Coordinates of C-alpha atoms and ligand atoms in Angstrom, one line a residue:
Chain A
X1 CA 109.3 54.9 85.3
X2 CA 111.8 56.1 82.8
X3 CA 115.2 56.0 84.5
X4 CA 117.9 55.6 81.9
X5 CA 118.2 51.9 81.3
X6 CA 119.7 49.5 78.8
X7 CA 116.1 48.8 77.7
X8 CA 115.4 52.2 76.1
X9 CA 117.0 53.3 72.9
X10 CA 118.3 56.5 71.7
X11 CA 116.8 57.8 68.4
X12 CA 118.8 58.5 65.3
X13 CA 119.2 62.3 65.1
X14 CA 115.8 63.5 64.0
X15 CA 115.8 64.8 60.5
X16 CA 115.4 68.6 60.1
X17 CA 112.3 69.8 58.4
X18 CA 114.1 72.6 56.7
X19 CA 117.5 73.4 55.2
X20 CA 119.9 75.7 56.9
X21 CA 122.6 77.7 55.2
X22 CA 126.0 76.9 56.6
X23 CA 129.5 78.3 56.6
X24 CA 130.6 81.9 56.9
X25 CA 127.7 83.0 54.8
X26 CA 125.4 82.1 57.7
X27 CA 127.1 84.7 59.9
X28 CA 126.2 87.3 57.4
X29 CA 122.7 86.1 56.7
X30 CA 121.9 85.7 60.4
X31 CA 123.8 88.9 61.2
X32 CA 121.6 90.9 58.9
X33 CA 118.5 89.5 60.6
X34 CA 119.9 90.7 63.9
X35 CA 120.9 94.1 62.5
X36 CA 117.4 94.6 61.1
X37 CA 116.0 93.9 64.6
X38 CA 118.3 96.5 66.1
X39 CA 117.4 99.1 63.4
X40 CA 113.7 98.6 64.1
X41 CA 114.4 99.9 67.6
X42 CA 115.4 103.3 66.1
X43 CA 112.0 103.5 64.6
X44 CA 110.2 102.5 67.8
X45 CA 112.3 104.6 70.1
X46 CA 112.8 107.8 68.2
X47 CA 114.4 109.4 71.4
X48 CA 117.5 107.4 70.6
X49 CA 117.7 109.0 67.2
X50 CA 117.2 112.4 68.6
X51 CA 120.1 111.8 71.0
X52 CA 122.2 110.3 68.2
X53 CA 121.7 113.4 66.1
X54 CA 121.5 116.2 68.7
X55 CA 124.8 115.4 70.5
X56 CA 127.0 115.7 67.4
X57 CA 125.4 119.0 66.5
X58 CA 126.0 120.2 70.0
X59 CA 129.6 119.1 69.8
X60 CA 130.2 120.9 66.6
X61 CA 128.6 124.1 67.8
X62 CA 130.2 124.0 71.3
X63 CA 133.7 123.5 70.0
X64 CA 133.3 125.9 67.1
X65 CA 132.0 128.8 69.2
X66 CA 133.4 128.2 72.7
X67 CA 136.9 127.2 71.8
X68 CA 136.9 128.3 68.2
X69 CA 138.6 131.6 68.9
X70 CA 140.8 130.5 71.8
X71 CA 143.1 128.1 70.1
X72 CA 145.1 128.8 67.0
X73 CA 146.4 125.8 65.2
X74 CA 148.9 128.1 63.7
X75 CA 149.2 126.8 60.2
X76 CA 146.8 129.1 58.4
X77 CA 143.8 126.9 58.6
X78 CA 141.1 128.3 60.9
X79 CA 140.5 126.4 64.1
X80 CA 137.0 125.5 63.2
X81 CA 138.1 123.8 60.1
X82 CA 140.9 122.1 62.0
X83 CA 138.5 121.0 64.7
X84 CA 135.7 119.4 62.6
X85 CA 137.6 116.2 61.7
X86 CA 138.6 115.9 65.4
X87 CA 134.9 116.1 66.4
X88 CA 134.0 113.5 63.7
X89 CA 136.6 111.2 65.1
X90 CA 135.6 111.6 68.7
X91 CA 131.9 111.2 67.9
X92 CA 132.1 108.0 65.9
X93 CA 134.5 106.5 68.4
X94 CA 132.1 107.3 71.2
X95 CA 129.4 105.7 69.1
X96 CA 130.9 102.3 69.9
X97 CA 129.4 102.8 73.4
X98 CA 126.1 101.9 71.7
X99 CA 127.5 98.5 70.8
X100 CA 128.5 97.7 74.3
X101 CA 125.4 99.1 75.9
X102 CA 123.1 97.3 73.4
X103 CA 124.7 93.9 74.1
X104 CA 124.7 94.5 77.8
X105 CA 121.0 95.2 77.6
X106 CA 120.3 92.1 75.6
X107 CA 122.3 90.0 78.1
X108 CA 120.4 91.5 81.0
X109 CA 117.0 90.9 79.3
X110 CA 117.7 87.3 78.4
X111 CA 117.6 87.9 74.6
X112 CA 121.1 86.6 74.3
X113 CA 120.0 83.3 75.8
X114 CA 117.2 83.1 73.3
X115 CA 119.7 83.7 70.4
X116 CA 122.2 81.2 71.9
X117 CA 119.5 78.5 71.9
X118 CA 118.9 79.0 68.2
X119 CA 120.9 77.2 65.5
X120 CA 122.4 80.4 64.3
X121 CA 126.0 81.5 63.7
X122 CA 127.7 82.4 67.0
X123 CA 129.1 85.5 65.3
X124 CA 125.7 86.7 64.0
X125 CA 124.6 88.6 67.1
X126 CA 127.9 90.5 67.2
X127 CA 128.0 91.1 63.4
X128 CA 124.4 92.3 63.5
X129 CA 125.0 94.7 66.4
X130 CA 128.2 96.2 65.1
X131 CA 126.6 96.6 61.7
X132 CA 123.5 98.4 62.9
X133 CA 125.9 100.7 64.9
X134 CA 127.5 101.7 61.6
X135 CA 124.1 103.0 60.6
X136 CA 124.0 105.1 63.7
X137 CA 127.5 106.5 62.9
X138 CA 126.6 107.2 59.3
X139 CA 123.6 109.2 60.5
X140 CA 125.6 111.2 62.9
X141 CA 128.4 111.8 60.4
X142 CA 125.8 113.2 57.9
X143 CA 124.4 115.5 60.6
X144 CA 127.8 116.7 61.8
X145 CA 129.0 117.3 58.2
X146 CA 125.9 119.5 57.5
X147 CA 126.3 121.4 60.8
X148 CA 130.0 121.8 60.0
X149 CA 129.3 123.2 56.6
X150 CA 127.0 125.7 58.3
X151 CA 129.6 127.0 60.6
X152 CA 132.3 127.3 57.9
X153 CA 133.9 123.9 57.5
X154 CA 134.7 123.1 53.9
X155 CA 135.8 120.0 51.9
X156 CA 138.8 121.3 50.0
X157 CA 140.0 118.1 48.4
X158 CA 138.0 116.1 45.9
X159 CA 134.6 114.6 46.7
X160 CA 136.1 111.1 46.4
X161 CA 138.8 111.9 48.9
X162 CA 136.2 113.2 51.3
X163 CA 134.2 109.9 50.9
X164 CA 137.4 108.0 51.8
X165 CA 137.8 110.2 54.8
X166 CA 134.3 109.3 56.0
X167 CA 134.9 105.7 55.2
X168 CA 138.0 105.6 57.3
X169 CA 136.2 107.2 60.2
X170 CA 133.5 104.5 59.9
X171 CA 135.9 101.6 59.6
X172 CA 137.9 102.7 62.6
X173 CA 134.7 103.1 64.6
X174 CA 133.6 99.7 63.5
X175 CA 136.8 98.2 65.0
X176 CA 136.2 100.0 68.3
X177 CA 132.7 98.6 68.3
X178 CA 134.1 95.1 68.6
X179 CA 136.2 96.2 71.6
X180 CA 133.0 97.6 73.3
X181 CA 131.1 94.4 72.2
X182 CA 133.6 92.4 74.2
X183 CA 133.3 94.7 77.2
X184 CA 129.5 94.6 76.9
X185 CA 129.5 90.8 77.1
X186 CA 131.9 90.7 80.0
X187 CA 130.2 93.4 82.0
X188 CA 126.5 93.0 81.3
X189 CA 125.3 96.3 82.8
X190 CA 124.4 99.3 80.7
X191 CA 125.4 101.8 83.4
X192 CA 128.8 100.2 83.8
X193 CA 129.3 100.2 80.0
X194 CA 128.5 103.9 79.7
X195 CA 131.0 104.7 82.4
X196 CA 133.6 102.3 81.2
X197 CA 133.4 103.7 77.7
X198 CA 133.8 107.2 79.1
X199 CA 136.9 106.2 81.0
X200 CA 138.4 104.5 77.9
X201 CA 137.4 106.8 75.1
X202 CA 137.8 110.2 76.8
X203 CA 141.6 109.9 77.2
X204 CA 141.9 108.2 73.8
X205 CA 140.3 111.2 72.1
X206 CA 141.6 114.0 74.3
X207 CA 145.2 112.8 74.3
X208 CA 145.3 113.2 70.6
X209 CA 145.4 115.9 68.0
X210 CA 141.7 115.9 67.7
X211 CA 141.2 119.2 69.5
X212 CA 144.7 120.6 69.9
X213 CA 147.5 120.5 67.4
X214 CA 150.2 117.9 67.9
X215 CA 152.9 120.6 68.3
X216 CA 151.4 121.8 71.6
X217 CA 152.2 118.5 73.4
X218 CA 155.7 117.9 74.9
X219 CA 157.7 114.9 76.0
X220 CA 156.0 111.7 76.8
X221 CA 152.6 113.1 76.1
X222 CA 153.8 114.0 72.7
X223 CA 154.9 110.4 72.1
X224 CA 151.5 109.2 73.2
X225 CA 149.6 111.6 71.0
X226 CA 151.8 110.8 67.9
X227 CA 151.2 107.1 68.2
X228 CA 147.5 107.3 69.3
X229 CA 145.5 105.8 66.5
X230 CA 142.8 108.5 67.0
X231 CA 145.5 111.1 66.1
X232 CA 146.3 109.2 62.9
X233 CA 142.6 108.9 62.2
X234 CA 142.1 112.6 62.7
X235 CA 145.2 113.5 60.7
X236 CA 144.1 111.2 57.8
X237 CA 140.6 112.7 57.8
X238 CA 142.1 116.2 57.7
X239 CA 144.3 115.3 54.8
X240 CA 141.4 113.7 52.9
X241 CA 139.1 116.7 53.6
X242 CA 141.9 119.1 52.7
X243 CA 141.7 120.7 56.1
X244 CA 145.5 121.2 56.4
X245 CA 147.3 124.1 55.0
X246 CA 149.6 123.3 52.1
X247 CA 152.6 124.9 53.7
X248 CA 152.6 122.9 56.9
X249 CA 154.5 119.7 56.6
X250 CA 153.1 116.6 58.4
X251 CA 155.0 115.9 61.6
X252 CA 158.1 113.8 61.1
X253 CA 156.9 110.4 62.5
X254 CA 155.8 107.5 60.5
X255 CA 152.3 107.4 62.0
X256 CA 151.7 111.0 61.0
X257 CA 153.4 110.6 57.6
X258 CA 151.1 107.7 56.7
X259 CA 148.1 108.3 58.9
X260 CA 145.6 106.4 56.8
X261 CA 147.8 103.3 56.6
X262 CA 148.6 103.5 60.3
X263 CA 144.9 103.7 61.1
X264 CA 144.2 100.7 59.0
X265 CA 146.9 98.7 60.7
X266 CA 145.1 99.4 64.0
X267 CA 141.8 98.5 62.6
X268 CA 143.1 95.2 61.4
X269 CA 144.9 94.5 64.7
X270 CA 141.8 95.3 66.8
X271 CA 139.6 93.1 64.6
X272 CA 142.0 90.2 64.7
X273 CA 142.1 90.3 68.4
X274 CA 138.6 91.3 69.4
X275 CA 136.4 89.4 66.8
X276 CA 137.5 86.0 68.0
X277 CA 137.6 87.1 71.6
X278 CA 134.1 88.5 71.5
X279 CA 132.7 85.5 69.6
X280 CA 134.2 83.2 72.2
X281 CA 132.8 85.3 75.1
X282 CA 129.4 85.3 73.4
X283 CA 129.5 81.5 73.1
X284 CA 130.1 81.0 76.7
X285 CA 128.0 83.9 78.0
X286 CA 126.3 83.3 81.3
X287 CA 128.1 80.1 82.1
Chain B
X1 CA 110.8 53.1 74.1
X2 CA 113.1 55.7 72.6
X3 CA 114.5 58.4 74.8
X4 CA 114.3 61.8 73.2
X5 CA 116.2 63.3 76.1
X6 CA 118.7 61.4 78.2
X7 CA 121.1 62.9 80.6
X8 CA 123.5 60.9 82.7
X9 CA 125.4 62.1 85.7
X10 CA 125.2 65.8 85.1
X11 CA 127.3 67.9 87.5
X12 CA 127.8 71.6 87.5
X13 CA 129.1 73.8 90.3
X14 CA 129.2 77.6 90.6
X15 CA 132.0 78.4 93.0
X16 CA 130.8 76.7 96.2
X17 CA 127.3 75.9 95.0
X18 CA 126.8 72.5 93.6
X19 CA 123.9 73.3 91.3
X20 CA 123.8 69.9 89.7
X21 CA 125.0 66.9 91.6
X22 CA 124.9 63.9 89.4
X23 CA 121.5 64.3 87.8
X24 CA 120.1 61.6 85.6
X25 CA 117.0 62.2 83.4
X26 CA 115.2 60.4 80.6
X27 CA 112.2 61.5 78.6
X28 CA 110.7 58.9 76.2
X29 CA 109.5 60.2 72.9
X30 CA 106.1 61.9 73.0
X31 CA 106.1 62.1 76.8
X32 CA 106.1 64.9 79.3
X33 CA 108.5 64.9 82.1
X34 CA 108.2 67.5 84.9
X35 CA 111.3 68.5 86.8
X36 CA 109.8 69.5 90.1
X37 CA 111.7 71.3 92.8
X38 CA 111.8 74.5 94.9
X39 CA 113.8 77.6 94.1
X40 CA 117.5 76.9 93.8
X41 CA 117.0 73.2 93.3
X42 CA 119.0 73.2 90.0
X43 CA 116.1 73.2 87.5
X44 CA 117.3 76.1 85.4
X45 CA 120.9 74.8 85.4
X46 CA 119.6 71.4 84.1
X47 CA 117.6 73.2 81.4
X48 CA 120.6 75.3 80.4
X49 CA 122.8 72.2 80.1
X50 CA 120.3 70.3 78.0
X51 CA 119.7 73.3 75.7
X52 CA 123.5 73.9 75.1
X53 CA 123.6 77.2 77.0
X54 CA 125.9 75.8 79.6
X55 CA 128.6 73.2 79.6
X56 CA 128.4 70.8 82.5
X57 CA 131.5 70.0 84.6
X58 CA 130.9 66.3 83.9
X59 CA 128.2 64.0 82.6
X60 CA 126.6 63.7 79.2
X61 CA 123.3 64.4 77.5
X62 CA 121.7 63.3 74.3
X63 CA 118.8 65.3 72.9
X64 CA 116.8 64.2 69.9
X65 CA 119.6 61.8 69.1
X66 CA 122.3 64.4 69.1
X67 CA 125.1 64.8 71.7
X68 CA 124.7 68.1 73.5
X69 CA 128.5 68.5 74.0
X70 CA 129.7 67.2 70.7
X71 CA 127.2 68.9 68.4
X72 CA 125.5 71.8 70.2
X73 CA 124.4 73.4 66.9
X74 CA 122.7 70.1 65.9
X75 CA 120.8 70.1 69.2
X76 CA 119.8 73.8 68.8
X77 CA 118.2 73.0 65.4
X78 CA 116.0 70.3 67.1
X79 CA 114.8 72.0 70.2
X80 CA 112.6 74.8 71.2
X81 CA 113.3 76.6 74.5
X82 CA 111.2 78.9 76.5
X83 CA 113.4 80.1 79.3
X84 CA 112.4 81.0 82.9
X85 CA 112.0 84.7 81.9
X86 CA 110.2 85.5 78.7
X87 CA 113.0 86.5 76.3
X88 CA 111.1 88.6 73.7
X89 CA 112.3 91.8 72.2
X90 CA 110.2 94.5 73.7
X91 CA 110.6 96.9 70.8
X92 CA 109.6 94.3 68.2
X93 CA 106.0 93.5 67.6
X94 CA 104.8 89.9 68.3
X95 CA 104.9 89.2 64.5
X96 CA 108.4 90.6 64.1
X97 CA 109.6 88.6 67.1
X98 CA 108.4 85.3 65.7
X99 CA 109.5 86.2 62.2
X100 CA 113.0 86.9 63.4
X101 CA 113.2 83.6 65.3
X102 CA 112.0 81.8 62.2
X103 CA 114.7 83.4 60.0
X104 CA 117.3 82.4 62.6
X105 CA 116.1 78.8 62.5
X106 CA 116.8 79.0 58.8
X107 CA 113.3 79.5 57.4
X108 CA 113.0 81.7 54.3
X109 CA 111.3 85.1 54.6
X110 CA 107.9 84.1 53.3
X111 CA 107.9 80.9 55.3
X112 CA 108.9 82.7 58.5
X113 CA 106.2 85.2 58.0
X114 CA 103.5 82.6 57.4
X115 CA 104.7 80.5 60.4
X116 CA 104.7 83.6 62.6
X117 CA 101.1 84.5 61.7
X118 CA 100.0 80.9 62.2
X119 CA 101.5 80.8 65.7
X120 CA 100.1 84.2 66.7
X121 CA 96.7 82.9 65.7
X122 CA 97.1 79.7 67.7
X123 CA 98.2 81.6 70.8
X124 CA 95.4 84.2 70.6
X125 CA 97.8 87.0 69.8
X126 CA 96.7 87.9 66.3
X127 CA 95.1 91.1 67.4
X128 CA 98.1 92.2 69.4
X129 CA 100.5 90.9 66.7
X130 CA 101.3 94.3 65.3
X131 CA 101.9 96.0 68.6
X132 CA 105.4 96.2 70.2
X133 CA 105.5 93.4 72.7
X134 CA 106.4 96.0 75.4
X135 CA 102.6 96.6 75.6
X136 CA 101.8 93.0 76.3
X137 CA 100.6 91.6 79.7
X138 CA 102.8 89.1 81.4
X139 CA 100.7 86.2 80.2
X140 CA 100.8 87.4 76.6
X141 CA 104.6 87.9 76.7
X142 CA 104.9 84.4 78.1
X143 CA 102.8 82.9 75.3
X144 CA 104.8 84.8 72.7
X145 CA 108.0 83.4 74.2
X146 CA 106.5 79.9 74.0
X147 CA 105.4 80.5 70.4
X148 CA 109.0 81.4 69.7
X149 CA 110.0 77.9 70.9
X150 CA 107.6 76.4 68.5
X151 CA 108.6 78.3 65.3
X152 CA 110.6 75.4 63.8
X153 CA 108.1 72.8 65.1
X154 CA 111.0 71.1 67.0
X155 CA 110.6 67.5 68.1
X156 CA 111.8 68.4 71.6
X157 CA 110.5 71.3 73.8
X158 CA 112.0 72.6 77.0
X159 CA 110.0 75.0 79.1
X160 CA 111.5 76.5 82.2
X161 CA 108.8 77.4 84.7
X162 CA 106.3 78.3 82.1
X163 CA 103.7 79.6 84.5
X164 CA 105.7 81.2 87.3
X165 CA 104.5 84.7 87.8
X166 CA 101.3 84.4 85.9
X167 CA 97.9 85.1 87.4
X168 CA 95.6 82.1 87.9
X169 CA 93.6 82.7 84.7
X170 CA 96.7 83.0 82.6
X171 CA 98.1 79.9 84.2
X172 CA 95.1 77.8 83.3
X173 CA 95.3 79.2 79.8
X174 CA 98.9 78.3 79.6
X175 CA 98.2 74.7 80.8
X176 CA 95.7 74.3 78.0
X177 CA 98.2 75.5 75.4
X178 CA 100.8 73.1 76.7
X179 CA 98.5 70.2 76.8
X180 CA 97.5 70.9 73.2
X181 CA 101.2 71.0 72.3
X182 CA 101.9 67.6 73.6
X183 CA 98.9 66.1 72.0
X184 CA 100.7 67.0 68.8
X185 CA 103.4 64.5 69.6
X186 CA 106.3 66.6 70.9
X187 CA 108.5 65.5 73.7
X188 CA 108.5 67.9 76.5
X189 CA 110.6 68.7 79.5
X190 CA 109.1 71.2 81.8
X191 CA 110.2 72.5 85.1
X192 CA 107.9 73.8 87.8
X193 CA 107.7 74.7 91.4
X194 CA 104.0 73.9 91.3
X195 CA 103.1 70.5 92.4
X196 CA 99.7 70.8 90.9
X197 CA 101.1 71.8 87.6
X198 CA 103.3 68.7 87.4
X199 CA 100.4 66.6 88.3
X200 CA 98.2 68.1 85.6
X201 CA 100.7 68.2 82.7
X202 CA 103.3 65.4 83.2
X203 CA 103.4 61.7 82.5
X204 CA 106.3 61.4 84.8
X205 CA 107.8 63.5 87.5
X206 CA 111.3 63.8 88.8
X207 CA 111.6 65.6 92.1
X208 CA 114.9 67.5 92.3
X209 CA 116.5 69.1 95.3
X210 CA 120.1 70.3 95.6
X211 CA 120.9 69.2 92.1
X212 CA 119.9 65.6 92.7
X213 CA 116.8 63.6 91.7
X214 CA 115.3 62.6 95.0
X215 CA 112.3 60.7 93.7
X216 CA 110.7 59.8 90.4
X217 CA 107.4 58.4 89.3
X218 CA 103.9 59.3 88.2
X219 CA 101.9 61.6 90.4
X220 CA 100.1 58.5 91.7
X221 CA 103.2 56.6 92.5
X222 CA 104.7 59.6 94.3
X223 CA 101.5 60.0 96.3
X224 CA 101.6 56.4 97.3
X225 CA 105.0 56.9 98.8
X226 CA 103.5 59.2 101.5
X227 CA 101.3 56.4 102.8
X228 CA 97.9 57.0 101.1
X229 CA 94.7 58.4 102.5
X230 CA 93.8 59.6 105.9
X231 CA 90.6 60.4 107.8
X232 CA 90.8 63.6 109.7
X233 CA 88.4 64.6 112.5
X234 CA 88.3 67.9 114.3
X235 CA 86.3 67.6 117.5
X236 CA 84.0 70.3 118.9
X237 CA 85.0 69.2 122.4
X238 CA 88.6 68.2 123.2
X239 CA 87.2 66.0 126.0
X240 CA 85.7 63.6 123.5
X241 CA 89.1 62.5 122.2
X242 CA 89.0 59.2 123.9
X243 CA 85.6 58.2 122.5
X244 CA 86.5 59.5 119.0
X245 CA 89.8 57.5 119.1
X246 CA 87.7 54.4 119.7
X247 CA 85.6 55.1 116.7
X248 CA 88.6 55.7 114.4
X249 CA 90.3 52.5 115.7
X250 CA 87.7 50.5 113.8
X251 CA 88.8 51.9 110.5
X252 CA 92.4 52.8 111.0
X253 CA 95.1 50.9 109.2
X254 CA 97.9 52.3 111.3
X255 CA 98.6 54.5 114.3
X256 CA 96.0 57.2 115.1
X257 CA 97.6 60.6 115.8
X258 CA 96.4 63.4 118.0
X259 CA 97.5 66.7 116.6
X260 CA 98.6 69.8 118.4
X261 CA 95.7 71.6 120.0
X262 CA 94.2 68.3 121.3
X263 CA 91.1 68.2 119.2
X264 CA 92.2 67.0 115.8
X265 CA 92.7 63.3 115.1
X266 CA 94.2 61.7 112.0
X267 CA 94.0 58.0 111.1
X268 CA 95.5 56.4 108.1
X269 CA 92.9 54.3 106.3
X270 CA 92.8 51.7 103.6
X271 CA 89.2 51.8 102.5
X272 CA 88.8 55.4 101.4
X273 CA 85.1 56.4 101.2
X274 CA 83.9 53.3 103.0
X275 CA 86.1 54.2 106.0
X276 CA 84.8 57.7 105.9
X277 CA 81.2 56.5 105.9
X278 CA 81.9 54.2 108.8
X279 CA 83.5 57.0 110.8
X280 CA 80.6 59.3 110.2
X281 CA 78.0 56.8 111.5
X282 CA 80.3 55.7 114.4
X283 CA 80.7 59.3 115.5
X284 CA 76.9 59.9 115.2
X285 CA 76.0 56.9 117.3
X286 CA 78.5 57.9 120.0
X287 CA 77.0 61.4 120.0
X288 CA 80.4 63.0 119.3
X289 CA 80.1 66.5 117.8
X290 CA 82.6 67.5 115.1
X291 CA 83.7 70.8 113.6
X292 CA 85.2 69.1 110.5
X293 CA 85.5 65.7 109.1
X294 CA 87.2 64.6 105.9
X295 CA 89.1 62.2 103.8
X296 CA 92.4 63.6 103.0
X297 CA 94.4 62.4 99.9
X298 CA 98.1 63.3 100.0
X299 CA 98.9 66.1 97.7
X300 CA 102.3 66.4 96.0
X301 CA 103.1 69.0 98.6
X302 CA 103.0 66.2 101.1
X303 CA 105.2 64.2 98.9
X304 CA 107.8 66.9 98.7
X305 CA 107.6 67.5 102.4
X306 CA 108.1 63.8 103.2
X307 CA 111.0 63.5 100.7
X308 CA 112.9 66.6 101.7
X309 CA 111.9 67.3 105.2
X310 CA 111.1 70.9 104.3
X311 CA 108.1 72.4 102.5
X312 CA 108.4 73.3 98.9
X313 CA 108.3 77.0 98.3
X314 CA 105.3 76.8 96.0
X315 CA 102.6 79.2 97.1
X316 CA 100.2 76.3 97.3
X317 CA 102.4 74.5 99.8
X318 CA 100.8 72.8 102.7
X319 CA 101.6 73.9 106.2
X320 CA 104.5 72.0 107.8
X321 CA 103.5 68.6 109.2
X322 CA 104.9 67.6 112.6
X323 CA 105.2 64.1 111.4
X324 CA 107.3 64.9 108.4
X325 CA 110.7 64.0 110.0
X326 CA 109.3 60.6 110.8
X327 CA 108.1 60.0 107.3
X328 CA 111.4 61.1 105.9
X329 CA 113.2 58.5 108.0
X330 CA 110.9 55.8 106.8
X331 CA 111.5 56.6 103.2
X332 CA 115.3 56.5 103.4
Ligands
ADP1 N1 125.4 81.7 87.0 C1 125.4 81.3 88.3 N2 126.3 81.7 89.1 C2 126.4 81.3 90.4 N3 125.4 80.5 91.0 C3 124.4 80.1 90.2 C4 124.3 80.5 88.8 N4 123.3 79.9 88.3 C5 122.7 79.2 89.3 N5 123.4 79.3 90.5 C6 123.1 78.7 91.7 O1 122.9 77.3 91.5 C7 121.8 76.8 92.2 C8 120.7 76.3 91.3 O2 120.1 77.3 90.6 P1 119.0 77.1 89.5 O3 119.4 76.1 88.6 O4 118.7 78.5 88.9 O5 117.8 76.7 90.4 P2 116.2 76.7 90.0 O6 116.1 77.0 88.6 O7 115.8 75.3 90.4 O8 115.6 77.7 90.9 C9 121.3 78.0 93.1 O9 121.9 77.9 94.4 C10 121.8 79.2 92.3 O10 122.1 80.2 93.2
MG2 MG1 115.0 78.4 87.7

């Protein structure tokens, strides 16, 4: 019999047969291992890639040809040109759904338990997931940009400015990924995540200047649109791509006067709140 | 003896359910402990606490010399877990799965790769090693999951129902793998609903029900608790009961029982085969025809039944005994 008794000892901690990296470097090293695992999935399930690439193309074409003629942004820039940055913003923000759905799937399949039983950084799974989703977003941005160029969109500022514009889009989407990561851990169901993301992201992108000029909103709605970070993101991208006419002055609110800065403030705020929140939720997942 | 796993007074409740209700466990170094209990007994909850996946409401646990609550990361570096449901990534190949686990334990790229190949070989998965694990059978997936627990050659292994859901052939294969593992010196905690499995693999068995240990011992010790061997006779003619009872009385060490149906007699015996032989000749001399006659050793199913008053939910479970309530009384 081996009931716990005073007679039996406890061993000294068994020595480890290998050396593990420690500190914040470990979150990155382990995070990269997890990101690679997520990226392999793109290779194995090419349908995902098709979806990732087709839907942005569809968006660009739909908006350009269906609404393209109907709405006049009224400042000398054609609607198509006005629209593209909005579609970029909407698409990359929607891309965050992948983060939530991926984590929910891993929770449901017990993979998160496997990870949590390993001596890895508790941030690694989230770092890895959000990182691999940046790759998805890069792919869809490239495809959308090419489609945009085909239908008449042009980069009218410098190439470097345009890169900054893409960078800003990716950084903002990255922050939203951490929000969806949190939701994915709290509600571990892929279906629920897809619906939840729709409910959150649709209003966020439609109550903005992504598809309709700011000037066409009134009253309270106007206030919401002005301070909506997606509006700032879109405005900043338009500025950086040179998709605003020189004559039109930016709306007279701070968020629209400094859209890139305002966007970055949001990015920082979201990360400061949702990184610790998500890591904590991960650490206590399932119990 | 040194305890590689020791848990004291573990309690955990989920809303109204008391999943663990003061569980104590100890597994000495190099030994196998089976945590045996029906569905919902609290096995998985115990495993999750010991492997740092779940914080208990109260109680403490030391695994491989490291406190589970104070240094969970230290525990994770020293254990290998194979959970109740195989947690392998279906899109990764077997090799990629193991390589990833190796990297996350902290092995370098080359070392992780080498170790992965070695384990695939050991588990008979080399051929399938470059296929996504989605294409694997249940048994293969389970073995891959177990291989994942071994990547870092941890001193303590925890397997939660390693054979549940496997077909009989895969189960036997898994038993072999597990036995081989332990012969390598690892300390193993395994949970099971199969009494036979605990009997085959474990040095020591803790029977758990409603989050509490209700019995502990070797398979033999547990069997002894149910009162040892019995001779069972099924008569061709119910009218011969009286004569048969007289024959059995010569070998019985306790009360002879007549079972429902009126043609089956059971007598507890001390002498085993000798008692059986005596019964056979006695019945022949008296000219009593029998349909069936045998020496019945208690299985662990009987143990479970006698301890809990209800049959275990293992498929191999024995039919309910009318005398179980009585035995339960006697044991308390
Ligand atoms: N996460 C949970 N939430 C609520 N109840 C749970 C949870 N996990 C386990 N339980 C309950 O705790 C009891 C013990 O469960 P478990 O440890 O899984 O048993 P076993 O592994 O022996 O089948 C069961 O009644 C189960 O329903
Ligand atoms: Mg279980």
